Coordinates of C-alpha atoms and ligand atoms in Angstrom, one line a residue:
X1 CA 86.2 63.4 70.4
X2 CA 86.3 61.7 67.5
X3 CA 87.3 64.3 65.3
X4 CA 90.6 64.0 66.7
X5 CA 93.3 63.3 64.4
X6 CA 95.6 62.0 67.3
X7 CA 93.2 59.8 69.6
X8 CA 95.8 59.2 72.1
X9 CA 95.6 62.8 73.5
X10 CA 92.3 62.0 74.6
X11 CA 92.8 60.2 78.1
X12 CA 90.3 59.9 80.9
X13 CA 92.7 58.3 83.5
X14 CA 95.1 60.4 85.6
X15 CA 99.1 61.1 84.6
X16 CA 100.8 60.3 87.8
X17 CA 104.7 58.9 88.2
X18 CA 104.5 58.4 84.5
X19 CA 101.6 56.0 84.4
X20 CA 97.9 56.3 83.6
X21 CA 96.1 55.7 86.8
X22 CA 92.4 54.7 87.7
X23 CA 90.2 55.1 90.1
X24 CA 87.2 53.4 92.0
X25 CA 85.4 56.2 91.8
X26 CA 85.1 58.6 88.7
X27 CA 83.2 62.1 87.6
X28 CA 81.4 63.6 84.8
X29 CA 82.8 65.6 82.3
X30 CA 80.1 67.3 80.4
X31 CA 80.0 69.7 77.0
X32 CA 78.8 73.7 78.2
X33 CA 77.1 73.4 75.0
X34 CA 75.0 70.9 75.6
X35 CA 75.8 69.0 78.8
X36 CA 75.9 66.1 77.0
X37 CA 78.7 64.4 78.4
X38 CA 82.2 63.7 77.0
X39 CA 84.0 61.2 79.1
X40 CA 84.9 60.6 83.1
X41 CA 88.0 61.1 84.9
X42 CA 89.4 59.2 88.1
X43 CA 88.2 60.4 91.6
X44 CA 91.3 59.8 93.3
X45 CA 91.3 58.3 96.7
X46 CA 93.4 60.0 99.8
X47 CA 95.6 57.4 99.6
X48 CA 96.4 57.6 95.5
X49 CA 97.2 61.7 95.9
X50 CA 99.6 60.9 98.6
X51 CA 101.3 58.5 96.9
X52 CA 101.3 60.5 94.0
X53 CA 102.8 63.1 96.1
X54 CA 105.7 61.0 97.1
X55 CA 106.4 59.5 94.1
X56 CA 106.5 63.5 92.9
X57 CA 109.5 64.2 95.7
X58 CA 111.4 61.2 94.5
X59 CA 110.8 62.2 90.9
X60 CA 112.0 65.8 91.8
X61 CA 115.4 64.3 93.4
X62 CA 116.7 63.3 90.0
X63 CA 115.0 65.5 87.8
X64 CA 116.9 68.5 90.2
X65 CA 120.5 67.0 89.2
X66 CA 120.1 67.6 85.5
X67 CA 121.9 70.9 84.1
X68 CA 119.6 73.1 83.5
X69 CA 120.6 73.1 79.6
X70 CA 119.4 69.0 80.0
X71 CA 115.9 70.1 81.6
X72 CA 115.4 72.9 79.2
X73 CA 115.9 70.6 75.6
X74 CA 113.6 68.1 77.2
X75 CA 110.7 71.2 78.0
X76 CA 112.0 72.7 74.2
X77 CA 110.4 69.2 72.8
X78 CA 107.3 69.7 75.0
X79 CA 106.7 73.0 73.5
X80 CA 107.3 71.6 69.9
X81 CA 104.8 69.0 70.3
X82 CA 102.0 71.0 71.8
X83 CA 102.7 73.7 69.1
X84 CA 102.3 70.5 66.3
X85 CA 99.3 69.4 68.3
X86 CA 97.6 72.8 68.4
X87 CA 94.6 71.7 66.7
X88 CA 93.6 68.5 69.0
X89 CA 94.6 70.5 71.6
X90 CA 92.2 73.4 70.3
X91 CA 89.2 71.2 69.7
X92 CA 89.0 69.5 73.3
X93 CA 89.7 73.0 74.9
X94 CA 86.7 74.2 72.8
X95 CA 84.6 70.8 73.3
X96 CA 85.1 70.9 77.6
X97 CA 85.4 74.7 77.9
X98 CA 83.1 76.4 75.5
X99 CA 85.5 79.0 74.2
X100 CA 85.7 79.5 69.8
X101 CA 87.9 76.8 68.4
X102 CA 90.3 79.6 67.1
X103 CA 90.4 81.3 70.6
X104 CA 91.3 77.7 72.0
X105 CA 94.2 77.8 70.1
X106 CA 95.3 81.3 70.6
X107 CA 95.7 79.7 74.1
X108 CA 97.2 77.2 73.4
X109 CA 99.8 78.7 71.6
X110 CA 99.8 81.5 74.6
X111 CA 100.4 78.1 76.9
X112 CA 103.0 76.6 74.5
X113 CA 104.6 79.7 75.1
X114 CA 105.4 80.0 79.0
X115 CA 107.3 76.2 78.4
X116 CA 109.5 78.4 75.6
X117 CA 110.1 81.2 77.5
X118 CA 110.9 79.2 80.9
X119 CA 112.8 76.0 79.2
X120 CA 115.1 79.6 78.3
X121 CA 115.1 81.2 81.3
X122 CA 115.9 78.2 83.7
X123 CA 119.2 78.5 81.9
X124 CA 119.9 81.8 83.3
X125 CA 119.1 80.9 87.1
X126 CA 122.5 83.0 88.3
X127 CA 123.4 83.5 92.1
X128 CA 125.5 86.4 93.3
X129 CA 129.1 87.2 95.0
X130 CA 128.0 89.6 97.8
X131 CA 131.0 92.1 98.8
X132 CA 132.0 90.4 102.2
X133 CA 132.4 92.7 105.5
X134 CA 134.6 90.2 107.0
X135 CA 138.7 90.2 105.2
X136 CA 138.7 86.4 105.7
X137 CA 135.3 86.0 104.8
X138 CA 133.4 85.1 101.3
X139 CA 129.7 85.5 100.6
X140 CA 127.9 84.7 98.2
X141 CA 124.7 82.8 97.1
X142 CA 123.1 79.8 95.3
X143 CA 119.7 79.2 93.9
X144 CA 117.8 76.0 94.7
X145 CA 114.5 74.2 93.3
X146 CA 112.6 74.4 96.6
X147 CA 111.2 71.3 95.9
X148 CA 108.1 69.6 94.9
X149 CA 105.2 71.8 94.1
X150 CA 101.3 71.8 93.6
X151 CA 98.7 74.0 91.5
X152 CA 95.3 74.0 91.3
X153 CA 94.5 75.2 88.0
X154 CA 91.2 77.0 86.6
X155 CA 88.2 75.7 83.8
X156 CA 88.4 79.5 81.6
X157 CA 92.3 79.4 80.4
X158 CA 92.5 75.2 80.9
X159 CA 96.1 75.2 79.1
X160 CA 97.7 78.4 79.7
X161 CA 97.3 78.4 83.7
X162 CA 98.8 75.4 83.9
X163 CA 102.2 75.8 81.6
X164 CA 102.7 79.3 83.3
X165 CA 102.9 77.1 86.6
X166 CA 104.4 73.9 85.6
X167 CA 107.1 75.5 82.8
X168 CA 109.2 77.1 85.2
X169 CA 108.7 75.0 87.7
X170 CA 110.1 72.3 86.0
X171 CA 112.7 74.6 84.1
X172 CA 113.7 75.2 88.0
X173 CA 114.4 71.6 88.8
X174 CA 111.3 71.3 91.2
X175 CA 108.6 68.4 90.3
X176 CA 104.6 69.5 89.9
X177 CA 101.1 68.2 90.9
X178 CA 98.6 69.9 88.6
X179 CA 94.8 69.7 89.8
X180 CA 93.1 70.9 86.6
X181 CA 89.9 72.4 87.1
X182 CA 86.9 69.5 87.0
X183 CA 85.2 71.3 84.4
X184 CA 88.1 71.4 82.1
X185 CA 90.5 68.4 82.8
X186 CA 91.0 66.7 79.3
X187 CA 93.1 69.4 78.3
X188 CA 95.7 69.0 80.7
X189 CA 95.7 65.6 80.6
X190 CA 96.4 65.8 76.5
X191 CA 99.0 67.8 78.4
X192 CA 100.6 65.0 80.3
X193 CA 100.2 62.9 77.4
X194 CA 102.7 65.5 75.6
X195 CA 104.9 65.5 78.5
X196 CA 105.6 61.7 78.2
X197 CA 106.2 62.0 75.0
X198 CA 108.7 64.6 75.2
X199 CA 110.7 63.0 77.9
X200 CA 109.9 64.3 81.2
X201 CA 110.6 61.3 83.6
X202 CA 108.2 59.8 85.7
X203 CA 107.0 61.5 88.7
X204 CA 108.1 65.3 87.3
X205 CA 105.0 66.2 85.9
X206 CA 101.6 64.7 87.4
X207 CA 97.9 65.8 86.6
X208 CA 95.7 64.4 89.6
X209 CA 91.8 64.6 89.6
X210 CA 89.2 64.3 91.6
X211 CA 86.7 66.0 94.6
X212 CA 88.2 69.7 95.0
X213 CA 87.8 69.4 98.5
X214 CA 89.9 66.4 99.0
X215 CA 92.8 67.3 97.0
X216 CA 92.5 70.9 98.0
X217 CA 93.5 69.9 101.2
X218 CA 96.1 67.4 100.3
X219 CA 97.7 69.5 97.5
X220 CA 98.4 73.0 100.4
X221 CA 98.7 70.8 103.5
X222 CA 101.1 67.8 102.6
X223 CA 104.1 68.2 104.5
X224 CA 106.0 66.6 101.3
X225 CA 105.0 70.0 99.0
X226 CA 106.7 73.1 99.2
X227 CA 104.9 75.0 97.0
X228 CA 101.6 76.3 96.2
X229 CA 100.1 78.1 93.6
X230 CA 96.4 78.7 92.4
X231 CA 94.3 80.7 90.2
X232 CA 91.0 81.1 90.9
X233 CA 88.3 83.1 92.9
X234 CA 89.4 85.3 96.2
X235 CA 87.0 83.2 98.3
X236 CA 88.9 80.2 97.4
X237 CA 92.2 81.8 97.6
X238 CA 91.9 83.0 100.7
X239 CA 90.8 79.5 101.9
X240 CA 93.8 78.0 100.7
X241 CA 96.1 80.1 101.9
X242 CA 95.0 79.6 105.2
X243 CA 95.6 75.6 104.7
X244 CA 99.4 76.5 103.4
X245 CA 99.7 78.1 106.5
X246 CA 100.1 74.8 108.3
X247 CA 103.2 73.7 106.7
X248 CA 104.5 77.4 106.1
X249 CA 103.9 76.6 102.4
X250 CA 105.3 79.7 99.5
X251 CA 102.6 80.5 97.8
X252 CA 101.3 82.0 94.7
X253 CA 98.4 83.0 94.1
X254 CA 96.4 84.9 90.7
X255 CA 92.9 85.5 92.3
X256 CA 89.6 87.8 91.1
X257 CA 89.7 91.2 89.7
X258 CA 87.5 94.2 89.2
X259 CA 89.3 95.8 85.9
X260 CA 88.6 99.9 85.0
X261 CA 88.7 100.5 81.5
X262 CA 88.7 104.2 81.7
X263 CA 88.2 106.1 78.1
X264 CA 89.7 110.3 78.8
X265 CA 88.3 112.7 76.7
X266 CA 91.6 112.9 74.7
X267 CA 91.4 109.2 73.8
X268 CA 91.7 107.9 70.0
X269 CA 88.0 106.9 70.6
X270 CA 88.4 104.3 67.8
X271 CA 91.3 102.8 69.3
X272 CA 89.6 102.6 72.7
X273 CA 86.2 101.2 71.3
X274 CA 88.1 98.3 69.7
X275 CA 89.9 97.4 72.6
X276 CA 87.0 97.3 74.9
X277 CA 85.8 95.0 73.2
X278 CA 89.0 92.4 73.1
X279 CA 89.1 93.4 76.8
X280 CA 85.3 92.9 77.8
X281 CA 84.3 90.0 76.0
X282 CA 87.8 87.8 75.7
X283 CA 86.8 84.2 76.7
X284 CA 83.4 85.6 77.4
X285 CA 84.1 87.7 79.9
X286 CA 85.4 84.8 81.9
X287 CA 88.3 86.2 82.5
X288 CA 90.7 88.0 85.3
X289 CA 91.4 90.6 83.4
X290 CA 88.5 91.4 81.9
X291 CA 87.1 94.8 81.9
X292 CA 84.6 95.1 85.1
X293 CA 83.5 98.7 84.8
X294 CA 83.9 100.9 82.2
X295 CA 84.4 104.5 83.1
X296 CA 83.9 107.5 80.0
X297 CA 84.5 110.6 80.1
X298 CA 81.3 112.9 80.0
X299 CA 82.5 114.6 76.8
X300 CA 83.2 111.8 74.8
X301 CA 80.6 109.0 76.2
X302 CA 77.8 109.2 73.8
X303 CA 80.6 109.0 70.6
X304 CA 82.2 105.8 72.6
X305 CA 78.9 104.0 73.6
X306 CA 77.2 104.6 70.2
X307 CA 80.7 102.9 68.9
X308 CA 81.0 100.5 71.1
X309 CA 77.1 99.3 71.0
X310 CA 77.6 99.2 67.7
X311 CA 80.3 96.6 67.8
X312 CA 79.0 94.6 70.6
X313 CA 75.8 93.8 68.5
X314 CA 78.0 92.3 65.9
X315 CA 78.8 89.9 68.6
X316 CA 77.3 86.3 67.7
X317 CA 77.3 84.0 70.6
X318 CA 76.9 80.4 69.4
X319 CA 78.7 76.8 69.1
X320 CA 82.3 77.7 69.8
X321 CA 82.9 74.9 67.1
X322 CA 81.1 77.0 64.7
X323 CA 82.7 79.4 62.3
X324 CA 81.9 83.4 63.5
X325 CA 81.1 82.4 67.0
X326 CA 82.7 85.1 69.6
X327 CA 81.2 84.1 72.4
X328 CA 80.4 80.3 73.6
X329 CA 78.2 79.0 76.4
X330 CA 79.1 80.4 80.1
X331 CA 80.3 77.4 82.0
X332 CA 78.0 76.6 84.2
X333 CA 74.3 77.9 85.1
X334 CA 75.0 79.0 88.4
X335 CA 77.1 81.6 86.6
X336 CA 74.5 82.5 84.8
X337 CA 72.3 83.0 87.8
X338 CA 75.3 85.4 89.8
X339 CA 75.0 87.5 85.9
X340 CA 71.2 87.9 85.7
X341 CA 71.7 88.7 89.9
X342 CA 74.0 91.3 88.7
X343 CA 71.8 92.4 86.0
X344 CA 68.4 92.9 88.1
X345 CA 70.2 94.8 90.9
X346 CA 71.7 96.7 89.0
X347 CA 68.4 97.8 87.3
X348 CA 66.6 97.9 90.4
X349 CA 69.0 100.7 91.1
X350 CA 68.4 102.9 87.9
X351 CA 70.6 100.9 85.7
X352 CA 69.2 100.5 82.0
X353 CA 69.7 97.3 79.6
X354 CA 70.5 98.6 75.7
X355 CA 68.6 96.6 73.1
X356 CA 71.2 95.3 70.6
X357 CA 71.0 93.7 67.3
X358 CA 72.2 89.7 66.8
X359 CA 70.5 88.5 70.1
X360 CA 69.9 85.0 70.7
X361 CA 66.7 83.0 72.4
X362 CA 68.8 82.3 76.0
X363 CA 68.8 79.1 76.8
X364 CA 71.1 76.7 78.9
X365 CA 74.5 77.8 78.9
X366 CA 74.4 80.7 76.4
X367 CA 73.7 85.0 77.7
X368 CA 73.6 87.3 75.0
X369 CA 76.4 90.2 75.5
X370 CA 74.7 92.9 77.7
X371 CA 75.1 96.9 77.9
X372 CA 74.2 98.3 81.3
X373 CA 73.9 102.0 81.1
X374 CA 73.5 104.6 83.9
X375 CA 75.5 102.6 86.0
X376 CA 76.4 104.1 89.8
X377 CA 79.0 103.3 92.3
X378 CA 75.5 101.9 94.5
X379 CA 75.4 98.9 92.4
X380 CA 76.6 95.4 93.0
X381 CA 78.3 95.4 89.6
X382 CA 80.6 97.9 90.0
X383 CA 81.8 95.9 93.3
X384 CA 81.4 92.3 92.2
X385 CA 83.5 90.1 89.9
X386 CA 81.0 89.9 86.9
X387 CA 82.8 87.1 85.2
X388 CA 80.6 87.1 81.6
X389 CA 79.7 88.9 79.2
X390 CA 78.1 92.0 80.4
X391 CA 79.1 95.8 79.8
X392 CA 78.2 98.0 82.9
X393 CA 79.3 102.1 81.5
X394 CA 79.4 105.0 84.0
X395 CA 80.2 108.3 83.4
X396 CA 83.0 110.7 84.9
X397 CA 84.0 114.3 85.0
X398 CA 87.7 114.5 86.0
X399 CA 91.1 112.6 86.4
X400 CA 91.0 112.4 90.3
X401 CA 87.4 111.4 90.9
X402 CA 87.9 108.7 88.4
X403 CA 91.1 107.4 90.0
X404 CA 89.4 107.4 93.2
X405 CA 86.3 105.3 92.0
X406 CA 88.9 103.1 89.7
X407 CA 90.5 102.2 92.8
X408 CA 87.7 102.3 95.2
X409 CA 87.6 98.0 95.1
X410 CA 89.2 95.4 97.4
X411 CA 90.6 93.7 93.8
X412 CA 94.2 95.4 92.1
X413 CA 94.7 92.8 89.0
X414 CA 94.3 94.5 86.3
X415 CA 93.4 98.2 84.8
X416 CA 93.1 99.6 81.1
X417 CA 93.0 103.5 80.5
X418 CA 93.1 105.4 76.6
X419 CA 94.6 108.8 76.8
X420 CA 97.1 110.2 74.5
X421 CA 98.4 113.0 77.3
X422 CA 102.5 111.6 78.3
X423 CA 101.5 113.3 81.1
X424 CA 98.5 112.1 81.8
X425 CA 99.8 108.4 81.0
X426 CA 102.2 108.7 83.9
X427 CA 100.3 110.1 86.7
X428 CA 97.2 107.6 85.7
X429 CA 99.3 104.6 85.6
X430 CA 101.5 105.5 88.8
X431 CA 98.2 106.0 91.0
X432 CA 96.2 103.4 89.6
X433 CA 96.4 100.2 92.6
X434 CA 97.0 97.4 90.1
X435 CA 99.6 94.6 89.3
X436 CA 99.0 95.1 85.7
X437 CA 98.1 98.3 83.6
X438 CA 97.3 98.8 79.7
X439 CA 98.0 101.9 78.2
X440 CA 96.2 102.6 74.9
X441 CA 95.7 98.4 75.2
X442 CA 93.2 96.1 76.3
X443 CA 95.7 93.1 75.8
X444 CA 98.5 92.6 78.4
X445 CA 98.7 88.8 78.6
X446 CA 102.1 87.9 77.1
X447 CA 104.6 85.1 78.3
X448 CA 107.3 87.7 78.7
X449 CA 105.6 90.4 80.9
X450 CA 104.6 90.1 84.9
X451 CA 101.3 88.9 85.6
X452 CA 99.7 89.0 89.3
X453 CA 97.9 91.3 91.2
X454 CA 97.7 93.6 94.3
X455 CA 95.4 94.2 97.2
X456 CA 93.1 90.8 97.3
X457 CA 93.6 89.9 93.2
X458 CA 96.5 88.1 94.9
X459 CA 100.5 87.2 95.4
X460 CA 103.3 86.6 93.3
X461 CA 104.1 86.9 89.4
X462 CA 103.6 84.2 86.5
X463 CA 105.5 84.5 83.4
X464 CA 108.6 87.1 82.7
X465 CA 112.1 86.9 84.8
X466 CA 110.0 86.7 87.9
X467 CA 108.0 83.9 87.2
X468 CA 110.7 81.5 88.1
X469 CA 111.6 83.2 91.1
X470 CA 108.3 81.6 92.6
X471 CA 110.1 77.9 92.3
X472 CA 113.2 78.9 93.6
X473 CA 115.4 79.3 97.2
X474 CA 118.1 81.2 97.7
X475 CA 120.9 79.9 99.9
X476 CA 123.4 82.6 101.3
X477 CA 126.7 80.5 101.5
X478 CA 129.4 82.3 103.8
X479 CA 133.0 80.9 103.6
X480 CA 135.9 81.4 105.8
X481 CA 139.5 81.3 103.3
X482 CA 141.6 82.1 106.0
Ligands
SIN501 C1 93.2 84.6 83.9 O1 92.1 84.9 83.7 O2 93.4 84.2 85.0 C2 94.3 84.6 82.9 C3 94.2 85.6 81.9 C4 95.4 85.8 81.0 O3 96.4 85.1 81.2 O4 95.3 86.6 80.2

């Protein structure tokens, strides 16, 4: 922490109301490198969150009455100070989360730019005049902040899930409560820090810490919060959706996924090899989107797996802090278990481990990138979130049997396919059960685009037109002129 050039963005205390709040009772915060540890944040008390959570509806009742062009010059100065910030900002993303300091602040940058895109688009909130049925009558509608809203946010994209929430939240007038992951919470407190010093008012924006458990329950069930959105695992998901359900809570939420990356024989092979890679072992492989099974075409698999092998052992896992590091540690070692449990079923079922160049001695948080090959539809790893860096490659013959396998999985988040048949583009991408599709692309994240899933990857869209949608209510006025 002390390479820092702006010590004040490190802060172990909660953002709450505007002030920096203790606790009795704190928790570890610990480097994936080493585990050594980095500092403590507060375990907030019942009583703290709720207050927190009121002083976040009175916060929302001013914050609501200013224009939208007043909000969005206030979230233009946030954005300008994390872009100015982006290398503090990189370096304790790196030092809590494990990912390469220059991949740290590609995400920054990607979370600076959802508090662009929204302080924009809150300008643009319009309602409609609605031809009436009535002669005397006049419809139309309005759209409203619905009011104050809460996230809990996850450790592998510590910055960007929390603007994509928070930016057009507060560029619709509502207030937040941000529960940053426990892994990963220094981030989004250099956030807060940020956000007071661009002028958001007290109350607006609020990053709360603690026991998941606890706030979990107060952040969906708190009669006070309107809103709910999370990233994170299905399991957990589906959990807290059930607790919105007490207070009839709108909810958003960006759960797991089980991406196809599907190569067709009429693929630009190079084109497909290079983006496998960006797609399999972004972040690690800790991420949503990232590739789950890889499917190739019988006629062109040995070309793209001696390619792709190839590149994967240039891979060098290491220090993220570290120049030519790809891949950091994993974040914890029970993830590493749920890999290797992947890993040994899948070879218990015919599955074969490639030997690649570059490997590492594994030890505490750090796996080597792996190739599974003879992969089959029996094997836990074409079912099961992987969540690291491990390829698993089957084979297929034609365009129906792989659409069928591709979508043969409770997840729909996202899919990637190579072909360079228009018609083939089509048809793939309309059958394929997916929120999110690349074509020719193994990177869709953009601020500007729809992100969210189908099937049990999730509800809702972050980012683009729709995002903001989420943290709004529309009121149908009807008015009688006669
Ligand atoms: C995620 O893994 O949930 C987010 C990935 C992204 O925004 O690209």
């Amino acid at each position: 922490m002390n390479r820092l050039s702006n010590p004040a963005l490190f802060r172990q205390s909660c953002y709450i109301n505007g002030q920096w709040v203790d606790s009795a009772k704190t928790l570890t915060v610990t480097n994936p490198v080493d585990q050594s540890v980095l500092g403590t944040i507060p375990s907030l008390s019942v009583e703290q969150v709720n207050d927190a959570i009121v002083q976040a509806h009175e916060g929302m009742l001013s914050w609501s009455k200013l224009t939208a062009k007043q909000r969005s010059i206030i979230l233009h100065r946030w954005f300008t100070l994390i872009e100015a910030n982006v290398d503090d900002l990189g370096l304790l993303m790196t030092l809590e989360q494990g990912k390469p300091f220059n991949e740290a602040k590609g995400e920054i940058r990607y979370a600076a730019s959802f508090i662009e895109w929204f302080a924009e688009e809150g300008k643009r909130v319009y309602g409609e005049t609605i031809p009436q049925t009535v002669t005397s009558n006049r419809i139309l509608t309005i759209k409203q902040p619905i009011g104050v809203c809460s996230a809990i946010t996850p450790w592998n994209f510590p910055a960007a899930m929390i603007t994509r929430k928070a930016a057009p939240a507060l560029a619709a007038g509502c207030s937040m409560l941000i529960k940053p992951a426990s892994e990963t919470p220094f981030t989004a407190l250099a956030l807060a820090e940020l956000a007071a010093q661009a002028g958001i008012p007290a109350g607006v924006f609020n990053v709360v810490t603690g026991e998941s458990r606890v706030l979990g329950e107060l952040l969906t069930r708190h009669p006070l919060i309107s809103k709910f959105s999370f990233t994170g695992s299905t399991q957990v998901g589906r959990q807290l959706y059930e607790q919105c359900a007490s207070t009839i809570k709108k909810t958003s939420l960006e759960l797991g996924g089980n991406a196809p990356f599907i190569v067709f024989d009429d693929a630009d092979i190079d084109k497909a090899v290079s983006s496998a890679i960006q797609a399999k072992f972004r972040n690690g492989g800790q991420t949503c989107v990232c590739v789950n099974r890889f499917y190739i075409h019988d006629a062109i698999y040995e070309q793209f797996l001696t390619k792709f092998v190839a590149k994967v052992s240039q891979l060098r896992v290491g220090n993220g802090l570290d120049e030519g590091t790809d891949i950091g540690p994993m974040i914890t070692s029970r993830a590493i278990e749920g890999m290797h449990a992947l890993v040994d079923d899948a070879i218990a079922k015919g599955a074969r481990k490639l030997t690649l160049g570059n490997e590492i001695a594994e030890q505490g948080h750090f796996i080597n990138p792996k190739v599974l090959v003879d992969v089959d539809d029996s094997m836990d790893i074409v079912h099961e979130e992987i969540f690291g860096p491990i390829a698993a490659m089957i084979r297929f013959h034609d365009e129906d049997e792989v659409i069928r396998r591709a979508n043969a999985t409770i997840y729909g988040l996202a899919a990637y396919f190579f072909s360079k048949d228009i018609g083939r583009v089509y048809r793939v991408a309309e059958k394929l059960q997916s929120g999110m599709v690349g074509i020719n692309t193994g990177m869709i994240s953009n601020e500007v685009a729809p992100f969210g899933g189908v099937k049990q990857s999730g509800l809702g869209k972050e980012g683009s037109r729709y995002g903001i949608e989420d943290y709004l209510t529309v009121k149908y006025l009807c008015i009688d002129i006669a």
